[in-house]
């Protein structure tokens, strides 16, 4: 791959491997994720999706392999990468004793948003994800769909270049799943790159490209049309 092609990638991984003792969670994974696209990880529980995402965003050190994310070598540059990425977990990772507004303010602190920028970004996120009526409500009392919207607002508050989503729709109903995916395509239109893991085939088919994982091994990769042939 030449330099021009590499510059078009948000993520490039070669030989990515993670062992937990005698268990190989991810085995020799090669990955190319283009910028401004939705790239899906499809596979059952235990296939290595979450472990791979945690390595790519610098939260977990690989046993072997090379990772470049947004031109940063990982894990070496993991700290510098933090301000450029968002990460939304399966359980949403909200502070359930805090209100919706307090959760957003806390995330603004985590991302060290300057005062003027947070004054702009928090109201924008509240409006975009329909949270205005929920601002004083504790996160722990929200429905699954409301928690999902809050988690997406929090993980995109700093307008990341790259968004990692680890099975973000597993705890919500079909209607909220559809609305969530519409939000993702809005982010793509703004230039965000999204890597999302799922075990739903209908969601994988909405991605621009898919990697199918099984027992930590890349089984197949390509566009939904290519993999359907």
Tab-separated table of C-alpha atoms in Angstrom:
chain	number	residue	atom	x	y	z
A	1	UNK	CA	0.000	0.000	0.000
A	2	UNK	CA	1.472	3.363	-0.980
A	3	UNK	CA	1.597	6.546	1.128
A	4	UNK	CA	-1.450	8.089	-0.550
A	5	UNK	CA	-3.565	5.038	0.207
A	6	UNK	CA	-2.377	4.936	3.807
A	7	UNK	CA	-3.339	8.582	4.273
A	8	UNK	CA	-6.922	7.636	3.410
A	9	UNK	CA	-7.096	5.133	6.281
A	10	UNK	CA	-8.372	5.960	9.740
A	11	UNK	CA	-7.164	2.593	11.068
A	12	UNK	CA	-4.499	0.185	9.859
A	13	UNK	CA	-3.603	-2.965	11.793
A	14	UNK	CA	-1.261	-5.794	10.870
A	15	UNK	CA	-0.874	-9.109	12.687
A	16	UNK	CA	-2.918	-7.883	15.648
A	17	UNK	CA	-2.906	-10.539	18.363
A	18	UNK	CA	-4.014	-10.630	21.992
A	19	UNK	CA	-3.432	-13.522	24.365
A	20	UNK	CA	-4.937	-13.855	27.836
A	21	UNK	CA	-2.790	-16.608	29.277
A	22	UNK	CA	-3.459	-19.668	27.133
A	23	UNK	CA	-6.521	-18.092	25.505
A	24	UNK	CA	-5.977	-16.352	22.158
A	25	UNK	CA	-8.715	-13.701	21.996
A	26	UNK	CA	-7.530	-12.119	18.729
A	27	UNK	CA	-5.248	-13.950	16.319
A	28	UNK	CA	-3.234	-12.236	13.567
A	29	UNK	CA	-5.850	-9.670	12.525
A	30	UNK	CA	-5.164	-7.407	9.518
A	31	UNK	CA	-7.481	-4.431	9.198
A	32	UNK	CA	-7.887	-1.379	6.937
A	33	UNK	CA	-10.628	1.110	7.864
A	34	UNK	CA	-11.128	4.012	5.409
A	35	UNK	CA	-11.886	7.494	6.679
A	36	UNK	CA	-15.463	8.834	6.768
A	37	UNK	CA	-17.038	5.385	6.547
A	38	UNK	CA	-18.957	3.034	8.823
A	39	UNK	CA	-16.919	-0.137	9.288
A	40	UNK	CA	-18.627	-3.039	11.020
A	41	UNK	CA	-17.340	-5.907	13.137
A	42	UNK	CA	-19.792	-8.793	12.842
A	43	UNK	CA	-19.574	-11.868	15.021
A	44	UNK	CA	-21.045	-13.719	18.005
A	45	UNK	CA	-20.134	-13.075	21.622
A	46	UNK	CA	-16.567	-14.194	22.261
A	47	UNK	CA	-15.426	-13.605	18.684
A	48	UNK	CA	-12.895	-10.922	19.667
A	49	UNK	CA	-14.825	-7.793	18.673
A	50	UNK	CA	-14.577	-5.957	21.999
A	51	UNK	CA	-10.957	-6.967	22.563
A	52	UNK	CA	-10.018	-5.642	19.131
A	53	UNK	CA	-11.777	-2.321	19.731
A	54	UNK	CA	-10.027	-1.889	23.081
A	55	UNK	CA	-6.655	-2.466	21.428
A	56	UNK	CA	-7.403	-0.063	18.581
A	57	UNK	CA	-8.328	2.772	20.922
A	58	UNK	CA	-5.314	2.209	23.165
A	59	UNK	CA	-7.065	0.760	26.222
A	60	UNK	CA	-5.472	-2.677	25.852
A	61	UNK	CA	-1.914	-3.483	24.804
A	62	UNK	CA	-1.667	-6.123	22.057
A	63	UNK	CA	0.516	-9.179	22.525
A	64	UNK	CA	1.764	-8.777	18.954
A	65	UNK	CA	1.088	-6.649	15.909
A	66	UNK	CA	1.190	-3.088	14.614
A	67	UNK	CA	-1.582	-0.487	14.896
A	68	UNK	CA	-1.870	2.964	13.339
A	69	UNK	CA	-4.942	5.038	14.200
A	70	UNK	CA	-5.367	8.548	12.749
A	71	UNK	CA	-1.636	8.554	11.976
A	72	UNK	CA	-0.752	7.663	15.586
A	73	UNK	CA	1.146	4.494	16.467
A	74	UNK	CA	-0.755	2.587	19.142
A	75	UNK	CA	-0.177	1.924	22.016
A	76	UNK	CA	2.790	4.350	21.957
A	77	UNK	CA	0.645	7.394	21.095
A	78	UNK	CA	-2.491	6.330	22.974
A	79	UNK	CA	-2.559	9.455	25.128
A	80	UNK	CA	-2.381	11.779	22.118
A	81	UNK	CA	-5.134	9.782	20.404
A	82	UNK	CA	-7.658	10.218	23.227
A	83	UNK	CA	-8.800	13.676	22.155
A	84	UNK	CA	-9.444	12.480	18.603
A	85	UNK	CA	-11.644	9.479	19.362
A	86	UNK	CA	-14.941	8.715	21.066
A	87	UNK	CA	-15.787	5.377	22.659
A	88	UNK	CA	-19.272	4.115	23.485
A	89	UNK	CA	-19.552	0.789	25.272
A	90	UNK	CA	-22.316	-1.808	25.236
A	91	UNK	CA	-23.471	-0.720	28.713
A	92	UNK	CA	-23.179	2.981	27.735
A	93	UNK	CA	-20.766	3.769	30.645
A	94	UNK	CA	-22.914	6.540	32.106
A	95	UNK	CA	-22.755	7.836	35.673
A	96	UNK	CA	-26.204	6.728	36.757
A	97	UNK	CA	-26.351	8.841	39.937
A	98	UNK	CA	-25.659	12.012	37.937
A	99	UNK	CA	-28.248	13.867	35.890
A	100	UNK	CA	-28.137	14.006	32.107
A	101	UNK	CA	-26.708	17.522	32.295
A	102	UNK	CA	-24.090	16.513	34.870
A	103	UNK	CA	-23.010	13.574	32.711
A	104	UNK	CA	-22.431	15.891	29.755
A	105	UNK	CA	-20.540	18.427	31.875
A	106	UNK	CA	-18.388	15.666	33.316
A	107	UNK	CA	-17.518	14.403	29.833
A	108	UNK	CA	-16.651	17.956	28.799
A	109	UNK	CA	-14.178	17.957	31.708
A	110	UNK	CA	-12.767	14.580	30.658
A	111	UNK	CA	-12.182	15.875	27.126
A	112	UNK	CA	-10.830	19.184	28.554
A	113	UNK	CA	-13.123	21.263	26.365
A	114	UNK	CA	-12.427	25.002	26.744
A	115	UNK	CA	-15.195	26.985	28.446
A	116	UNK	CA	-16.455	28.661	25.282
A	117	UNK	CA	-16.498	25.417	23.342
A	118	UNK	CA	-18.418	23.528	26.005
A	119	UNK	CA	-20.979	26.356	26.149
A	120	UNK	CA	-21.506	25.714	22.460
A	121	UNK	CA	-21.216	21.936	22.300
A	122	UNK	CA	-23.419	20.875	25.234
A	123	UNK	CA	-26.551	22.720	23.992
A	124	UNK	CA	-25.879	21.412	20.471
A	125	UNK	CA	-25.683	17.822	21.732
A	126	UNK	CA	-28.791	18.264	23.887
A	127	UNK	CA	-30.789	19.500	20.913
A	128	UNK	CA	-29.413	16.975	18.447
A	129	UNK	CA	-30.137	13.945	20.605
A	130	UNK	CA	-33.439	15.216	22.041
A	131	UNK	CA	-32.297	15.445	25.652
A	132	UNK	CA	-33.708	18.860	26.638
A	133	UNK	CA	-36.609	17.436	28.671
A	134	UNK	CA	-34.285	15.020	30.455
A	135	UNK	CA	-31.525	17.376	31.625
A	136	UNK	CA	-32.410	17.205	35.338
A	137	UNK	CA	-33.221	13.491	35.299
A	138	UNK	CA	-30.742	10.987	36.716
A	139	UNK	CA	-29.173	8.795	34.074
A	140	UNK	CA	-30.061	5.661	36.025
A	141	UNK	CA	-33.775	6.360	35.596
A	142	UNK	CA	-33.647	6.702	31.797
A	143	UNK	CA	-35.027	4.132	29.357
A	144	UNK	CA	-32.657	2.116	27.183
A	145	UNK	CA	-33.206	4.385	24.197
A	146	UNK	CA	-32.688	7.533	26.275
A	147	UNK	CA	-29.465	6.146	27.751
A	148	UNK	CA	-28.304	5.327	24.243
A	149	UNK	CA	-28.918	8.904	23.066
A	150	UNK	CA	-27.117	10.313	26.096
A	151	UNK	CA	-24.157	7.976	25.595
A	152	UNK	CA	-23.862	8.998	21.938
A	153	UNK	CA	-24.087	12.676	22.891
A	154	UNK	CA	-21.370	12.209	25.518
A	155	UNK	CA	-19.024	10.248	23.245
A	156	UNK	CA	-19.290	12.831	20.440
A	157	UNK	CA	-19.240	15.960	22.596
A	158	UNK	CA	-15.666	16.786	21.520
A	159	UNK	CA	-16.456	16.087	17.829
A	160	UNK	CA	-14.054	13.133	17.464
A	161	UNK	CA	-12.566	12.162	14.121
A	162	UNK	CA	-13.139	8.489	14.947
A	163	UNK	CA	-15.931	6.881	16.943
A	164	UNK	CA	-15.735	3.362	18.414
A	165	UNK	CA	-19.109	1.765	19.176
A	166	UNK	CA	-19.098	-1.592	20.975
A	167	UNK	CA	-22.481	-3.288	20.383
A	168	UNK	CA	-24.315	0.010	21.017
A	169	UNK	CA	-27.805	-1.281	20.147
A	170	UNK	CA	-27.888	-4.550	22.081
A	171	UNK	CA	-29.956	-3.071	24.935
A	172	UNK	CA	-32.576	-1.137	22.943
A	173	UNK	CA	-35.710	-1.912	20.940
A	174	UNK	CA	-35.904	-2.014	17.111
A	175	UNK	CA	-37.335	1.510	16.838
A	176	UNK	CA	-34.449	3.000	18.824
A	177	UNK	CA	-31.994	0.899	16.831
A	178	UNK	CA	-33.249	2.444	13.583
A	179	UNK	CA	-33.110	5.983	14.984
A	180	UNK	CA	-29.600	5.369	16.286
A	181	UNK	CA	-28.366	4.290	12.864
A	182	UNK	CA	-29.809	7.407	11.260
A	183	UNK	CA	-27.720	9.405	13.739
A	184	UNK	CA	-24.619	7.497	12.674
A	185	UNK	CA	-25.102	8.384	9.021
A	186	UNK	CA	-25.455	12.045	10.013
A	187	UNK	CA	-22.036	11.800	11.689
A	188	UNK	CA	-20.550	10.163	8.595
A	189	UNK	CA	-21.847	13.046	6.478
A	190	UNK	CA	-19.868	15.372	8.763
A	191	UNK	CA	-16.644	13.423	8.172
A	192	UNK	CA	-16.554	11.160	11.222
A	193	UNK	CA	-15.221	7.612	10.836
A	194	UNK	CA	-17.160	4.959	12.758
A	195	UNK	CA	-16.150	1.446	13.772
A	196	UNK	CA	-19.126	-0.443	15.184
A	197	UNK	CA	-19.393	-3.998	16.469
A	198	UNK	CA	-22.657	-5.899	16.217
A	199	UNK	CA	-24.156	-9.367	16.065
A	200	UNK	CA	-27.160	-8.147	14.053
A	201	UNK	CA	-26.931	-8.994	10.356
A	202	UNK	CA	-29.320	-6.189	9.354
A	203	UNK	CA	-27.024	-3.648	11.025
A	204	UNK	CA	-23.921	-5.085	9.390
A	205	UNK	CA	-25.598	-4.688	6.009
A	206	UNK	CA	-25.870	-0.931	6.613
A	207	UNK	CA	-22.092	-0.576	6.997
A	208	UNK	CA	-19.888	0.489	4.101
A	209	UNK	CA	-17.597	-2.462	4.875
A	210	UNK	CA	-17.614	-5.407	7.274
A	211	UNK	CA	-15.090	-7.656	8.975
A	212	UNK	CA	-16.497	-10.997	10.127
A	213	UNK	CA	-14.746	-12.376	13.211
A	214	UNK	CA	-14.979	-15.834	14.730
A	215	UNK	CA	-12.924	-17.008	17.701
A	216	UNK	CA	-10.514	-14.105	17.216
A	217	UNK	CA	-9.842	-14.820	13.547
A	218	UNK	CA	-10.816	-12.664	10.566
A	219	UNK	CA	-13.050	-14.944	8.500
A	220	UNK	CA	-13.960	-12.492	5.728
A	221	UNK	CA	-13.898	-8.775	4.943
A	222	UNK	CA	-15.440	-6.541	2.298
A	223	UNK	CA	-18.570	-4.596	1.441
A	224	UNK	CA	-21.963	-6.169	2.222
A	225	UNK	CA	-22.518	-6.750	-1.508
A	226	UNK	CA	-19.128	-8.436	-1.905
A	227	UNK	CA	-19.713	-10.736	1.049
A	228	UNK	CA	-23.198	-11.647	-0.189
A	229	UNK	CA	-21.806	-13.015	-3.450
